[in-house]
Amino acid sequence: MTQSDRQEGALTGKTAIVTGGASGIGRAAVERFAREGAYVICADLDATAAQALAARLVADGLAVEATETDVTDESSVTAMASMALKVTGRIDTVLVNAGIMVEGDVLSVSLAAWTRVMNVNATGSFLTARAVMPHLIDTSGTLVFTASTVGLSGMKGVAAYSASKGAVVALTRQLAADYADRGVRVNAIAPGAVRTALSESQFRARARDDTHFNELLAQVIGRYPIARWGQPEEIAEVMLFLASDRSSWMTGQIIPVDGGLLELR
Ligand SMILES: NC(=O)c1ccc[n+]([C@@H]2O[C@H](COP(=O)([O-])OP(=O)(O)OC[C@H]3O[C@@H](n4cnc5c(N)ncnc54)[C@H](O)[C@@H]3O)[C@@H](O)[C@H]2O)c1
């Protein structure tokens, strides 16, 4: 199947970049965006996983290319944007999604861990936005950040992560204010608990053993009005909405996709 054989999708003819695209929520978004007709650049620190995903989706007739990118490195992020421009000549939407989590409150988190999380989640978001913004102005494009419910409400024991996602929330609103008059819309998703490598490692770090791990997972889900884990595809669906023209009068919004956690608990 070629690009022209496919039905028109919400992103047909568009070029999308997804950072942290090789795993979890980003991986679901890469596939969803590609199935909606986008040419997708899957940018990730884990080049092997990014290439494996791209190969699987290309074999399925989709347009996906992998690139090794470290969002904390300005030259790497610039190279990611250049690659997209070289391949398709445009950048229409960028999902700023790469993120890491470390455990700890302010007394227990090390400065090194704090700095690592802020570098990836907050500074990485800034560097990505800076590298792609001139090209999004050219296409009247969209930026979608992956924030977190934790960046809106706080959660026990994740001080660095929470602060970094608070920065993402503020950056989303700031960029929306700065670039609305140049045609760029900027929004964010605030996911609740989604079962991925990131959430798995968070609870593994807290758990004494397998039984305790399962107890912790059950405790988390017990707080959710829709009492189950979110699926990466359920987050990607809303990302698609915000990335595409379907959300054409929305900017500066932080949209919780969280099984009702923030509003109803
Ligand atoms: N899983 C959840 O419950 C949850 C909830 C709220 C928000 N989020 C956010 O969603 C985003 C995706 O998380 P996920 O749960 O899919 O995690 P994940 O660990 O499955 O995927 C994260 C991806 O980011 C990549 N990455 C890490 N550091 C990078 C760097 N410096 N440069 C480029 N890529 C890098 C990893 O290699 C990985 O492929 C993150 O921003 C996370 O904070 C996740």
XYZ file of C-alpha atoms and ligand atoms in Angstrom:
309
model
C 0.000 0.000 0.000
C 1.409 3.402 -0.909
C 0.708 6.741 0.767
C -1.744 7.663 -2.023
C -3.701 4.408 -1.656
C -4.591 5.218 1.923
C -7.760 7.001 2.910
C -7.510 10.655 3.905
C -6.632 10.875 7.567
C -6.493 13.726 10.054
C -2.757 14.145 9.328
C -2.560 13.282 5.635
C 0.272 15.215 3.972
C 1.681 16.345 7.322
C 5.040 15.651 8.891
C 5.039 14.790 12.595
C 7.899 14.375 15.052
C 7.372 12.340 18.215
C 10.106 12.524 20.865
C 10.320 9.501 23.132
C 8.534 7.730 20.285
C 10.041 4.287 20.779
C 8.099 3.201 23.873
C 4.833 3.525 25.760
C 2.690 6.558 25.024
C 5.056 7.868 22.326
C 5.029 4.551 20.514
C 1.228 4.513 20.459
C 1.254 8.083 19.105
C 3.769 7.240 16.366
C 1.494 4.469 15.123
C -1.728 6.496 15.507
C -0.291 9.534 13.696
C 1.125 7.353 10.908
C -2.222 5.571 10.440
C -3.811 9.033 10.083
C -1.545 9.720 7.123
C 1.405 11.553 8.660
C 5.022 11.022 7.794
C 6.313 10.378 11.314
C 9.811 10.864 12.656
C 10.212 8.627 15.709
C 12.934 10.338 17.758
C 14.310 8.525 20.774
C 17.436 8.020 22.838
C 16.902 4.296 22.313
C 17.819 4.049 18.629
C 17.396 0.280 18.494
C 13.822 0.388 19.767
C 12.985 3.351 17.503
C 14.351 1.523 14.447
C 12.494 -1.671 15.319
C 9.216 0.244 15.612
C 9.813 2.102 12.349
C 10.660 -1.148 10.539
C 7.454 -2.809 11.790
C 5.273 0.113 10.746
C 6.993 0.583 7.369
C 6.374 -3.122 6.698
C 2.716 -2.312 7.345
C 2.783 0.374 4.615
C 3.162 3.383 6.916
C 5.645 6.267 6.615
C 7.816 6.198 9.733
C 11.489 6.975 10.119
C 13.593 6.549 13.243
C 16.281 8.869 14.493
C 18.494 8.662 17.545
C 17.842 11.836 19.515
C 18.785 13.020 22.964
C 16.399 15.835 23.881
C 18.867 17.180 26.456
C 21.427 17.874 23.710
C 20.688 20.954 21.609
C 22.699 19.754 18.600
C 20.893 16.399 18.653
C 17.480 18.092 18.717
C 18.505 20.443 15.907
C 19.639 17.433 13.864
C 16.221 15.817 14.462
C 14.451 18.875 13.041
C 16.884 19.019 10.091
C 16.223 15.378 9.300
C 12.466 15.964 9.117
C 13.009 18.960 6.849
C 15.399 17.034 4.633
C 12.980 14.161 4.165
C 9.691 16.035 3.654
C 10.575 19.742 3.592
C 8.189 20.575 6.433
C 7.282 20.061 10.077
C 3.578 20.301 10.910
C 3.230 18.838 14.357
C 5.611 17.904 17.159
C 4.748 15.743 20.131
C 7.125 16.696 22.933
C 6.844 13.487 24.867
C 10.275 12.145 25.930
C 10.327 11.875 29.694
C 11.808 10.085 32.667
C 10.758 9.620 36.281
C 12.737 9.329 39.494
C 11.387 8.658 42.938
C 11.914 10.762 46.028
C 10.726 13.741 48.052
C 12.972 16.763 48.495
C 14.799 15.135 51.392
C 15.557 11.901 49.597
C 16.026 12.857 45.942
C 19.659 13.498 45.062
C 20.705 16.657 43.285
C 21.977 14.476 40.428
C 18.578 12.794 40.039
C 16.744 16.135 40.276
C 19.020 17.577 37.584
C 18.587 14.541 35.327
C 14.791 14.747 35.461
C 14.736 18.499 34.944
C 17.152 18.137 32.017
C 15.047 15.588 30.159
C 11.513 16.674 31.071
C 11.819 20.452 31.335
C 14.962 21.529 29.459
C 14.380 18.847 26.811
C 10.903 20.294 26.211
C 12.355 23.795 25.884
C 15.101 22.659 23.474
C 12.646 20.711 21.333
C 10.220 23.627 21.146
C 13.032 26.000 20.250
C 14.377 23.778 17.473
C 11.028 23.262 15.748
C 9.210 26.555 16.351
C 10.499 28.409 13.235
C 9.294 25.498 11.080
C 5.921 25.304 12.835
C 5.479 29.010 12.115
C 6.052 28.184 8.425
C 3.267 25.564 8.414
C 0.902 27.083 11.035
C 1.612 23.901 12.930
C 0.945 22.443 16.362
C 2.970 21.494 19.411
C 1.618 18.955 21.875
C 3.390 18.377 25.183
C 3.065 15.357 27.418
C 2.633 16.840 30.881
C 1.122 14.767 33.725
C -1.653 14.936 36.296
C 1.277 15.104 38.726
C 2.257 18.471 37.246
C -1.237 19.794 38.045
C -1.957 18.267 41.434
C 1.184 16.827 42.998
C 1.698 13.271 44.214
C 3.531 11.911 47.230
C 7.196 11.088 46.718
C 7.981 12.427 43.229
C 9.336 15.947 43.852
C 11.619 16.261 40.820
C 9.166 14.709 38.389
C 6.326 16.857 39.680
C 8.384 20.058 39.373
C 9.517 19.114 35.873
C 5.932 18.522 34.725
C 4.856 21.790 36.342
C 7.452 23.417 34.097
C 5.951 21.660 31.076
C 2.497 22.972 32.001
C 3.823 26.544 32.316
C 5.855 26.265 29.115
C 2.772 25.074 27.222
C 0.785 28.137 28.282
C 3.724 30.469 27.643
C 4.376 29.171 24.134
C 0.661 29.314 23.356
C 0.628 32.979 24.366
C 3.803 33.797 22.459
C 2.957 32.091 19.161
C -0.826 32.244 18.735
C -0.460 35.331 16.567
C 1.983 33.451 14.341
C -0.456 30.614 13.769
C 1.087 27.960 16.047
C -1.204 26.205 18.531
C 0.318 24.704 21.679
C -1.505 22.320 24.032
C -0.659 19.562 26.484
C -2.037 16.261 27.667
C -1.900 15.442 31.366
C -2.115 11.643 31.524
C -2.979 9.767 34.675
C -1.496 6.330 35.351
C -0.705 4.556 32.092
C 0.940 1.142 32.172
C 4.316 1.657 30.438
C 8.003 1.051 31.148
C 8.054 4.363 33.043
C 5.194 3.587 35.438
C 6.411 0.002 35.814
C 9.869 1.192 36.923
C 8.328 3.767 39.279
C 6.420 1.120 41.228
C 9.233 -1.453 40.983
C 11.483 1.122 42.687
C 9.015 1.440 45.567
C 8.171 -2.249 45.936
C 9.866 -4.609 48.395
C 8.908 -7.670 46.299
C 6.396 -8.875 43.685
C 3.514 -9.074 46.162
C 4.136 -5.522 47.347
C 4.467 -4.392 43.706
C 1.009 -5.784 42.925
C -0.399 -4.165 46.083
C 1.018 -0.796 45.029
C -0.511 -1.134 41.549
C -3.890 -1.959 43.100
C -3.633 1.056 45.437
C -3.004 3.373 42.490
C -5.923 2.075 40.515
C -8.154 2.240 43.607
C -7.872 6.046 43.469
C -9.247 6.235 39.933
C -13.001 6.717 39.301
C -12.538 4.644 36.132
C -10.745 1.970 38.092
C -8.148 0.665 35.653
C -4.891 1.697 34.027
C -5.004 3.996 31.039
C -3.806 2.513 27.772
C -1.180 4.344 25.689
C -3.640 4.306 22.759
C -6.193 6.250 24.848
C -3.632 9.017 25.342
C -2.550 8.938 21.687
C -6.156 9.477 20.584
C -6.334 12.831 22.387
C -2.847 13.724 21.178
C -4.075 13.198 17.631
C -6.993 15.541 18.279
C -4.691 18.265 19.620
C -2.107 17.743 16.857
C -4.636 17.964 14.040
C -6.958 20.656 12.683
C -9.809 19.028 14.629
C -8.783 21.200 17.604
C -8.435 24.358 15.493
C -9.727 26.829 18.136
C -7.774 25.410 21.068
C -4.483 26.663 22.396
C -2.843 26.886 25.823
C -4.958 23.988 27.146
C -3.803 21.264 29.500
C -6.126 18.314 28.964
C -6.250 15.625 31.667
C -6.738 12.124 30.253
C -6.935 10.397 33.581
C -9.993 8.214 34.163
C -11.591 11.069 36.121
C -8.811 11.297 38.728
C -8.376 15.061 38.983
C -12.037 16.092 38.788
C -13.749 13.344 40.732
C -11.477 11.991 43.431
N 3.118 6.247 32.054
C 2.456 7.126 32.813
O 1.725 6.752 33.737
C 2.589 8.599 32.533
C 1.702 9.458 33.188
C 1.801 10.832 32.955
C 2.752 11.316 32.072
N 3.593 10.451 31.445
C 4.574 11.013 30.525
O 4.428 10.415 29.256
C 5.669 10.500 28.556
C 5.995 9.154 27.989
O 6.177 8.256 29.074
P 5.903 6.680 28.973
O 5.108 6.323 30.161
O 5.429 6.321 27.628
O 7.400 6.164 29.261
P 8.372 5.161 28.493
O 9.512 4.990 29.418
O 7.625 3.975 28.018
O 8.825 6.018 27.207
C 9.652 7.141 27.322
C 10.556 7.205 26.101
O 11.362 8.385 26.209
C 12.670 8.059 25.791
N 13.642 8.988 26.355
C 14.073 9.077 27.645
N 15.002 10.022 27.751
C 15.166 10.566 26.518
C 15.997 11.575 25.987
N 16.898 12.237 26.758
N 15.899 11.885 24.681
C 15.022 11.206 23.886
N 14.246 10.220 24.315
C 14.309 9.897 25.625
C 12.882 6.638 26.289
O 13.951 5.993 25.590
C 11.528 6.012 26.013
O 11.460 5.431 24.724
C 6.690 11.027 29.558
O 6.885 12.415 29.350
C 6.026 10.771 30.889
O 6.484 11.649 31.889
C 3.535 9.097 31.652
